[in-house]
Amino acid sequence: MTGRRFCPVKATEEVRPVNTDPRGSQDTPEFPNDADRERGRRAAVELPTTANLCRQCLNLTDVQGAAVTVLNSASSRELMYATDSVAQHLDELQFTGGDGPCVDAFTTQRPTFCNDTSSDYDRDIWPGFASEAGKAGVGSVFAFPLKGGNDVFGVLELYRLAPLPLDEEQVELATATAAAIAVALLAELPLIGDFDTGTLVNAFHRPEVNQAVGMIAIQLRVSIDESLSRLRAAAYSSGRPIWEIAADIVNRRTRFTHGSENG
């Protein structure tokens, strides 16, 4: 059977390229600008237990960064916390492209691993994501579902600069951390909003994306789903973050017209 690289879980349990040499020390990248640095600081204040568990997970699993995303569908998501700019960029790549380990971990409710972003195997599964992640200096990405009862409501995403898989002990530690983060996040989320009603606001929230989707839907007279697809396509084809394209639309620097992705 072909498809995603899954790992069974035991019942008991502008981004700058960075150094990817597995032989050398690999420092976790920081947020490159003041705005993103402030978002990271605010997120750690808003979600202290979640942020602390993410930071602990870096040492436990020997990875360089982590992010936590809440989802209620493969196309409706909110980044809640990221340890650094690369983790944030990986989340944005998957939101823009609509695929990646995070998306698959959510839809299949199973841990999903991209062990080598440069391998033909992983690029066949996630052609856009693996290529762009590799360009950002990321060698491997690991996604673990966050569960509340029997339902998956989010994903813990980890990355390494080197293309090295997690060993069995690290998988167990990451799985246990994901379970702890799920509990912590459910306790901390009511303090900042309700994702199901669209009022969940946090440090990484990008209101311009939802606003732009509504404006495109009106401009093109299409559904919200089609509008989001058009916005994603424009971001992917331009190589710009989706929130930058959205800001241009909200500020009326860009207008979508029939026959083109934007006008």
Short mmCIF file of C-alpha atoms in Angstrom, two decimals:
data_model
loop_
_atom_site.label_atom_id
_atom_site.label_comp_id
_atom_site.label_asym_id
_atom_site.label_seq_id
_atom_site.Cartn_x
_atom_site.Cartn_y
_atom_site.Cartn_z
CA MET A 1 0.00 0.00 0.00
CA THR A 2 1.34 3.42 -0.88
CA GLY A 3 0.67 6.63 0.98
CA ARG A 4 1.67 8.49 4.09
CA ARG A 5 4.38 7.40 6.46
CA PHE A 6 2.54 6.57 9.65
CA CYS A 7 3.89 5.55 13.03
CA PRO A 8 1.74 3.30 15.22
CA VAL A 9 1.06 4.65 18.70
CA LYS A 10 1.13 2.33 21.69
CA ALA A 11 -2.11 2.15 23.62
CA THR A 12 -0.32 3.08 26.85
CA GLU A 13 0.65 6.14 25.95
CA GLU A 14 11.26 35.97 4.25
CA VAL A 15 12.45 32.82 6.29
CA ARG A 16 16.22 32.51 6.46
CA PRO A 17 17.83 29.17 5.50
CA VAL A 18 19.55 27.51 8.43
CA ASN A 19 22.43 25.07 8.86
CA THR A 20 21.40 21.50 8.05
CA ASP A 21 24.73 19.75 8.59
CA PRO A 22 23.91 16.78 10.88
CA ARG A 23 27.53 16.67 12.04
CA GLY A 24 27.49 20.11 13.64
CA SER A 25 25.64 21.94 16.37
CA GLN A 26 22.18 23.08 15.32
CA ASP A 27 20.83 26.08 17.15
CA THR A 28 17.11 26.75 17.18
CA PRO A 29 16.39 29.74 14.90
CA GLU A 30 14.79 32.78 16.51
CA PHE A 31 12.02 34.98 15.18
CA PRO A 32 13.72 37.26 12.60
CA ASN A 33 11.70 40.42 13.19
CA ASP A 34 10.19 42.35 16.06
CA ALA A 35 6.57 41.65 15.11
CA ASP A 36 6.98 37.86 15.05
CA ARG A 37 9.15 37.97 18.17
CA GLU A 38 6.35 39.81 19.96
CA ARG A 39 3.81 37.22 18.77
CA GLY A 40 5.99 34.47 20.23
CA ARG A 41 6.29 36.30 23.53
CA ARG A 42 2.53 36.93 23.74
CA ALA A 43 1.71 33.32 22.89
CA ALA A 44 3.94 32.11 25.73
CA VAL A 45 2.05 34.41 28.12
CA GLU A 46 -1.39 33.40 26.81
CA LEU A 47 -0.63 29.67 26.80
CA PRO A 48 2.06 29.20 29.48
CA THR A 49 1.65 25.47 30.06
CA THR A 50 1.40 24.68 26.35
CA ALA A 51 4.49 26.79 25.64
CA ASN A 52 6.46 25.17 28.46
CA LEU A 53 5.57 21.67 27.27
CA CYS A 54 6.67 22.56 23.73
CA ARG A 55 10.02 23.82 24.97
CA GLN A 56 10.54 20.71 27.08
CA CYS A 57 9.72 18.56 24.05
CA LEU A 58 12.64 20.09 22.12
CA ASN A 59 15.10 18.59 24.60
CA LEU A 60 13.24 15.32 25.09
CA THR A 61 13.11 14.51 21.37
CA ASP A 62 16.25 16.31 20.15
CA VAL A 63 14.40 18.51 17.66
CA GLN A 64 14.98 22.16 16.82
CA GLY A 65 11.44 23.57 16.93
CA ALA A 66 7.76 22.94 17.62
CA ALA A 67 4.36 24.40 16.82
CA VAL A 68 0.83 23.73 18.05
CA THR A 69 -2.11 24.22 15.71
CA VAL A 70 -5.85 23.90 16.41
CA LEU A 71 -8.06 22.67 13.55
CA ASN A 72 -11.73 21.91 13.00
CA SER A 73 -11.23 20.89 9.36
CA ALA A 74 -8.26 20.41 7.01
CA SER A 75 -8.79 23.97 5.75
CA SER A 76 -9.81 25.74 8.98
CA ARG A 77 -6.93 26.16 11.38
CA GLU A 78 -5.33 28.50 13.88
CA LEU A 79 -1.66 28.50 14.89
CA MET A 80 -1.61 28.73 18.68
CA TYR A 81 2.10 28.58 19.52
CA ALA A 82 5.44 28.30 17.72
CA THR A 83 8.89 28.17 19.25
CA ASP A 84 10.51 30.02 16.34
CA SER A 85 10.09 31.45 12.85
CA VAL A 86 10.79 28.16 11.06
CA ALA A 87 8.04 26.35 12.99
CA GLN A 88 5.70 29.23 12.12
CA HIS A 89 6.76 29.05 8.46
CA LEU A 90 6.08 25.29 8.29
CA ASP A 91 2.55 25.87 9.59
CA GLU A 92 1.95 28.63 7.02
CA LEU A 93 3.25 26.39 4.21
CA GLN A 94 0.71 23.71 5.06
CA PHE A 95 -2.15 26.19 5.40
CA THR A 96 -1.25 27.71 2.03
CA GLY A 97 -0.73 24.43 0.18
CA GLY A 98 -3.41 22.43 1.97
CA ASP A 99 -1.13 19.43 2.50
CA GLY A 100 1.71 18.24 4.72
CA PRO A 101 2.27 16.00 7.75
CA CYS A 102 0.19 18.28 10.00
CA VAL A 103 -2.83 18.01 7.70
CA ASP A 104 -2.49 14.24 7.42
CA ALA A 105 -2.03 13.75 11.18
CA PHE A 106 -5.30 15.63 11.68
CA THR A 107 -7.32 13.84 8.99
CA THR A 108 -6.01 10.33 9.75
CA GLN A 109 -5.77 10.87 13.54
CA ARG A 110 -2.34 9.22 13.49
CA PRO A 111 1.24 10.48 13.87
CA THR A 112 2.65 11.28 10.44
CA PHE A 113 6.32 11.72 9.62
CA CYS A 114 8.26 13.34 6.81
CA ASN A 115 11.68 11.89 7.62
CA ASP A 116 13.61 13.50 4.77
CA THR A 117 12.28 16.51 2.90
CA SER A 118 14.79 15.90 0.09
CA SER A 119 13.81 12.26 -0.52
CA ASP A 120 11.79 11.22 -3.55
CA TYR A 121 9.49 9.26 -1.24
CA ASP A 122 8.43 12.25 0.83
CA ARG A 123 8.34 14.61 -2.16
CA ASP A 124 5.98 12.21 -3.92
CA ILE A 125 3.62 12.39 -0.93
CA TRP A 126 3.90 16.15 -0.27
CA PRO A 127 5.51 17.64 -3.41
CA GLY A 128 4.92 21.29 -2.57
CA PHE A 129 5.44 21.10 1.17
CA ALA A 130 8.57 18.92 1.20
CA SER A 131 10.28 21.06 -1.41
CA GLU A 132 9.50 24.36 0.32
CA ALA A 133 10.39 22.98 3.75
CA GLY A 134 13.72 21.86 2.36
CA LYS A 135 14.36 25.34 0.97
CA ALA A 136 13.81 26.70 4.49
CA GLY A 137 16.57 24.43 5.77
CA VAL A 138 14.29 21.80 7.34
CA GLY A 139 15.33 18.16 7.02
CA SER A 140 12.44 16.35 8.72
CA VAL A 141 8.98 17.07 10.16
CA PHE A 142 6.93 15.04 12.64
CA ALA A 143 3.24 15.62 13.38
CA PHE A 144 1.30 14.21 16.35
CA PRO A 145 -2.50 14.59 16.72
CA LEU A 146 -3.95 16.31 19.79
CA LYS A 147 -7.01 14.48 21.09
CA GLY A 148 -9.88 15.56 23.29
CA GLY A 149 -11.75 12.36 24.08
CA ASN A 150 -12.13 10.52 20.77
CA ASP A 151 -11.84 13.65 18.67
CA VAL A 152 -8.70 15.21 17.19
CA PHE A 153 -8.75 19.00 17.53
CA GLY A 154 -5.16 19.92 16.76
CA VAL A 155 -1.61 18.87 15.99
CA LEU A 156 1.80 19.10 17.65
CA GLU A 157 4.39 19.59 14.93
CA LEU A 158 8.12 19.09 15.44
CA TYR A 159 11.00 19.64 13.03
CA ARG A 160 14.67 18.84 12.69
CA LEU A 161 17.21 20.64 10.57
CA ALA A 162 18.85 17.33 9.69
CA PRO A 163 16.94 14.62 7.78
CA LEU A 164 16.92 12.20 10.71
CA PRO A 165 13.90 10.17 11.89
CA LEU A 166 12.83 10.00 15.52
CA ASP A 167 13.85 6.83 17.30
CA GLU A 168 11.29 4.69 19.12
CA GLU A 169 11.89 6.32 22.50
CA GLN A 170 11.58 9.81 21.01
CA VAL A 171 8.31 8.85 19.33
CA GLU A 172 6.94 7.69 22.68
CA LEU A 173 8.10 10.89 24.40
CA ALA A 174 6.57 13.08 21.68
CA THR A 175 3.30 11.11 21.86
CA ALA A 176 3.18 11.58 25.63
CA THR A 177 3.95 15.29 25.23
CA ALA A 178 1.16 15.65 22.66
CA ALA A 179 -1.28 14.09 25.13
CA ALA A 180 -0.14 16.52 27.84
CA ILE A 181 -0.40 19.50 25.47
CA ALA A 182 -3.93 18.47 24.50
CA VAL A 183 -5.00 18.60 28.15
CA ALA A 184 -3.21 21.90 28.75
CA LEU A 185 -4.53 23.53 25.60
CA LEU A 186 -8.14 22.58 26.32
CA ALA A 187 -7.74 24.15 29.76
CA GLU A 188 -6.14 27.33 28.37
CA LEU A 189 -8.26 27.84 25.23
CA PRO A 190 -11.41 29.15 27.00
CA LEU A 191 -9.33 32.07 28.24
CA ILE A 192 -8.86 33.40 24.72
CA GLY A 193 -11.91 32.45 22.68
CA ASP A 194 -13.94 29.81 20.87
CA PHE A 195 -12.57 28.29 17.67
CA ASP A 196 -15.89 26.76 16.62
CA THR A 197 -17.61 30.16 16.49
CA GLY A 198 -14.68 31.90 14.83
CA THR A 199 -13.86 34.10 17.82
CA LEU A 200 -10.64 32.39 18.87
CA VAL A 201 -8.02 35.14 18.93
CA ASN A 202 -4.39 34.64 19.96
CA ALA A 203 -0.92 36.01 19.36
CA PHE A 204 -0.54 34.33 15.95
CA HIS A 205 -4.08 35.10 14.77
CA ARG A 206 -4.23 36.61 11.26
CA PRO A 207 -7.65 38.28 10.96
CA GLU A 208 -6.82 39.57 7.48
CA VAL A 209 -7.01 36.03 6.05
CA ASN A 210 -10.68 35.58 6.99
CA GLN A 211 -11.44 39.12 5.88
CA ALA A 212 -9.75 38.58 2.51
CA VAL A 213 -11.60 35.30 1.94
CA GLY A 214 -14.91 37.12 2.42
CA MET A 215 -13.88 39.93 0.06
CA ILE A 216 -12.77 37.49 -2.67
CA ALA A 217 -16.06 35.60 -2.33
CA ILE A 218 -17.93 38.85 -2.99
CA GLN A 219 -15.63 40.00 -5.80
CA LEU A 220 -15.87 36.69 -7.67
CA ARG A 221 -19.32 35.62 -6.45
CA VAL A 222 -18.01 32.25 -5.34
CA SER A 223 -18.31 30.13 -2.18
CA ILE A 224 -16.09 30.65 0.85
CA ASP A 225 -14.30 27.35 0.12
CA GLU A 226 -13.61 28.42 -3.46
CA SER A 227 -12.49 31.84 -2.24
CA LEU A 228 -9.98 30.26 0.16
CA SER A 229 -8.69 28.04 -2.66
CA ARG A 230 -8.14 31.12 -4.85
CA LEU A 231 -6.27 32.89 -2.04
CA ARG A 232 -4.09 29.85 -1.44
CA ALA A 233 -3.31 29.57 -5.14
CA ALA A 234 -2.29 33.22 -5.31
CA ALA A 235 0.00 32.85 -2.31
CA TYR A 236 1.56 29.65 -3.63
CA SER A 237 2.15 30.98 -7.14
CA SER A 238 3.67 34.22 -5.85
CA GLY A 239 5.83 32.56 -3.21
CA ARG A 240 4.51 35.02 -0.60
CA PRO A 241 2.92 34.20 2.78
CA ILE A 242 -0.83 33.88 2.54
CA TRP A 243 -1.36 36.60 5.15
CA GLU A 244 0.64 39.08 3.03
CA ILE A 245 -1.61 38.47 0.02
CA ALA A 246 -4.62 38.74 2.33
CA ALA A 247 -3.39 42.08 3.70
CA ASP A 248 -3.07 43.43 0.15
CA ILE A 249 -6.67 42.45 -0.54
CA VAL A 250 -8.03 43.90 2.71
CA ASN A 251 -6.13 47.15 2.08
CA ARG A 252 -7.41 47.17 -1.54
CA ARG A 253 -3.95 46.97 -3.10
CA THR A 254 -5.08 43.78 -4.87
CA ARG A 255 -8.45 42.83 -6.31
CA PHE A 256 -9.45 39.40 -7.61
CA THR A 257 -11.20 39.28 -10.98
CA HIS A 258 -12.58 36.47 -13.14
CA GLY A 259 -9.98 34.97 -15.44
CA SER A 260 -7.01 35.67 -13.15
CA GLU A 261 -5.93 34.87 -9.62
CA ASN A 262 -5.71 38.57 -8.82
CA GLY A 263 -6.16 41.86 -10.48
#
